[in-house]
GROMACS .gro file of C-alpha atoms in nm:
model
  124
    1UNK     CA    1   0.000   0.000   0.000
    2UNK     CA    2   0.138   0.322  -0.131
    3UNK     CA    3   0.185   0.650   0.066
    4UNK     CA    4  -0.077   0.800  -0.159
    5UNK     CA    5  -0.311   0.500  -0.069
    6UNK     CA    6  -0.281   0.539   0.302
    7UNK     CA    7  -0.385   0.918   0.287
    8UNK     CA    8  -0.681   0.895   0.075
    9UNK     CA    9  -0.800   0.595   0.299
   10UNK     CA   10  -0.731   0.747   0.625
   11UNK     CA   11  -0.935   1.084   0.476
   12UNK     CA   12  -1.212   0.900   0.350
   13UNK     CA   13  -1.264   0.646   0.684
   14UNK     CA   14  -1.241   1.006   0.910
   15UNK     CA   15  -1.512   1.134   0.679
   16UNK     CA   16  -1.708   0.839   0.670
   17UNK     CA   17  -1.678   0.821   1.069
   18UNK     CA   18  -1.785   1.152   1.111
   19UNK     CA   19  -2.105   1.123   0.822
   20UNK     CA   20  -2.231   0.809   1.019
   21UNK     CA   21  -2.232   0.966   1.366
   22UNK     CA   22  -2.398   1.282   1.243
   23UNK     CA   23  -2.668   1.113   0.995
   24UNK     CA   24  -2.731   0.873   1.308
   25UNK     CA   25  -2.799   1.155   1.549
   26UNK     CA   26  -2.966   1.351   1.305
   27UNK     CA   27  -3.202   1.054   1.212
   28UNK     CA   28  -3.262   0.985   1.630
   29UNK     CA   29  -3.344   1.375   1.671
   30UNK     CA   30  -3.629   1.307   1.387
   31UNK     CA   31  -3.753   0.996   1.485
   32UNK     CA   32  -3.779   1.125   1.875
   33UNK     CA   33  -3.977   1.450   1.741
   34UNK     CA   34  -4.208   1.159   1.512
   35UNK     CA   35  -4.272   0.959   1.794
   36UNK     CA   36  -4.290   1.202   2.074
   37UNK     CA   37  -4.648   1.175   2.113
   38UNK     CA   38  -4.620   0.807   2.119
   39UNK     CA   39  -4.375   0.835   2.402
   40UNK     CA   40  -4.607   1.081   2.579
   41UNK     CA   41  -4.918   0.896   2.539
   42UNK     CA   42  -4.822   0.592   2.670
   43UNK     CA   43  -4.583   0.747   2.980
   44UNK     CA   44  -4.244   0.638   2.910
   45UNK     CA   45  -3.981   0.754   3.105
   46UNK     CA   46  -3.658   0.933   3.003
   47UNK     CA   47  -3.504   0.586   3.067
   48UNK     CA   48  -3.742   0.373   2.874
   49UNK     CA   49  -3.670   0.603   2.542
   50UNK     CA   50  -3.301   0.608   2.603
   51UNK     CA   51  -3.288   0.265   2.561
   52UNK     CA   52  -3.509   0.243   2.321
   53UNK     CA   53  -3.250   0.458   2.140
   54UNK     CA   54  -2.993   0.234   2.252
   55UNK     CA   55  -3.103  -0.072   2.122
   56UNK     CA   56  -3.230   0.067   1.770
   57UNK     CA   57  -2.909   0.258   1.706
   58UNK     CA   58  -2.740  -0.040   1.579
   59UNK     CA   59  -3.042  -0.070   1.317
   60UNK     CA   60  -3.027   0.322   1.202
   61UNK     CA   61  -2.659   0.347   1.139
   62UNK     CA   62  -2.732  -0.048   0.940
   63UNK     CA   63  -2.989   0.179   0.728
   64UNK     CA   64  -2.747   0.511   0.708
   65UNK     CA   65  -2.401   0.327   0.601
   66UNK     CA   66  -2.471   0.319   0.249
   67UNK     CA   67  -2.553   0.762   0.306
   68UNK     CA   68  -2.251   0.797   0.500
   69UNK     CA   69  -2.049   0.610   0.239
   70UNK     CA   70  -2.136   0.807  -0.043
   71UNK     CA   71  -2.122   1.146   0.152
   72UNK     CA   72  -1.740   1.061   0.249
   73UNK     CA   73  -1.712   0.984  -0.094
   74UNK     CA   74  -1.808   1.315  -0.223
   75UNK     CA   75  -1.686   1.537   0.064
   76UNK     CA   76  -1.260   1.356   0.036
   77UNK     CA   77  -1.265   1.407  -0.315
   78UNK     CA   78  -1.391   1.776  -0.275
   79UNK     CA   79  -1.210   1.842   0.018
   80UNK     CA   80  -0.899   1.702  -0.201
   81UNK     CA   81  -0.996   1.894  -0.470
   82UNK     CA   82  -1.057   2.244  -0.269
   83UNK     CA   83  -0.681   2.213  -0.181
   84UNK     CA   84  -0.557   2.166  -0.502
   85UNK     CA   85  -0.466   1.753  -0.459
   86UNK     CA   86  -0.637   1.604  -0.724
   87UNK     CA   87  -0.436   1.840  -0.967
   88UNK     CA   88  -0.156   1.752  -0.811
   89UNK     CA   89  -0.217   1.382  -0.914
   90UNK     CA   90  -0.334   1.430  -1.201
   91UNK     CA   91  -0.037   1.626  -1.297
   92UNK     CA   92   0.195   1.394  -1.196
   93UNK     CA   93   0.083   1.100  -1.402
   94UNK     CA   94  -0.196   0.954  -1.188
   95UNK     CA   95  -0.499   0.874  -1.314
   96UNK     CA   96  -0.828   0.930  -1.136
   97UNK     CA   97  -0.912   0.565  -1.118
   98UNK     CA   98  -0.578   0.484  -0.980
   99UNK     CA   99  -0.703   0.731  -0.697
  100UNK     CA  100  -0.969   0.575  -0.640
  101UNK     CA  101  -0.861   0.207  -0.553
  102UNK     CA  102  -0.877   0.286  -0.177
  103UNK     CA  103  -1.242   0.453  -0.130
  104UNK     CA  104  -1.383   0.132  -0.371
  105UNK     CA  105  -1.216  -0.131  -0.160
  106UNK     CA  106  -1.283   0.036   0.183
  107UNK     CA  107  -1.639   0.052   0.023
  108UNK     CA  108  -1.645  -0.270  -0.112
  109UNK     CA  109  -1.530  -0.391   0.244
  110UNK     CA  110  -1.828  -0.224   0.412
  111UNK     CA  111  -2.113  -0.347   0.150
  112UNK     CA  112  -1.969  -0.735   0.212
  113UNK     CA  113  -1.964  -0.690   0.578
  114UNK     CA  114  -2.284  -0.534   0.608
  115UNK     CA  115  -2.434  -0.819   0.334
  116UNK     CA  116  -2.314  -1.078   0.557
  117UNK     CA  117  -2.417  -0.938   0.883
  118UNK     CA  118  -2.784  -0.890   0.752
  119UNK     CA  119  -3.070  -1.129   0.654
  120UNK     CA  120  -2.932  -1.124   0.291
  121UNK     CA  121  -2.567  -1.353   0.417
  122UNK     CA  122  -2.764  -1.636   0.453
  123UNK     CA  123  -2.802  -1.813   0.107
  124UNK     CA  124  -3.127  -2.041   0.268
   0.00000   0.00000   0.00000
């Protein structure tokens, strides 16, 4: 793994970190204002709808991957073309699908573990 490789990847997993945690807690702040009158109807406590949270956070950021991955994708690649880094490459000889090797695999990566760790890994 090149030098050039490393950076991309380490840009685009910070990005993708940081897109996942704020879709997630942007998608809990809607659902709570949705189902605020559920919660109030039926008296839950602070506690019971933190861990409500709790458990179904594992199930939002399942549904918000696939944002978060192509919002990393699109923010590195701007970000590395605001600063000038993408002509850079280009002008030394690299081509743009050389550049992006490391976001597909990472990518790739993340679709196959999230296939396998839903319903759709099981071939039955």
């Amino acid at each position: 793994m090149s030098t050039l490789d490393r950076y991309v990847l380490r840009q685009f997993v910070i990005t993708a970190a940081y897109s996942l945690v704020a879709i997630t807690i942007l998608f809990v702040a809607v659902n709570m204002m949705d189902n605020l009158d559920d919660f109030l109807d039926r008296h839950a406590t602070v506690w019971m709808i933190a861990t409500y949270y709790f458990y179904f956070i594992p199930e939002i950021m399942k549904l918000m991957t696939p944002v978060a991955m192509l919002l990393s994708a699109l923010f590195t690649t701007g970000r590395l073309s605001t600063f000038n880094e993408l002509t850079a490459l280009k002008s030394s000889g690299i081509s743009l699908y050389r550049f992006m090797i490391p976001i597909m695999a990472f990518s790739l990566l993340v679709s196959g573990i999230s296939f396998i760790s839903t319903d759709g890994g099981t071939l039955c």
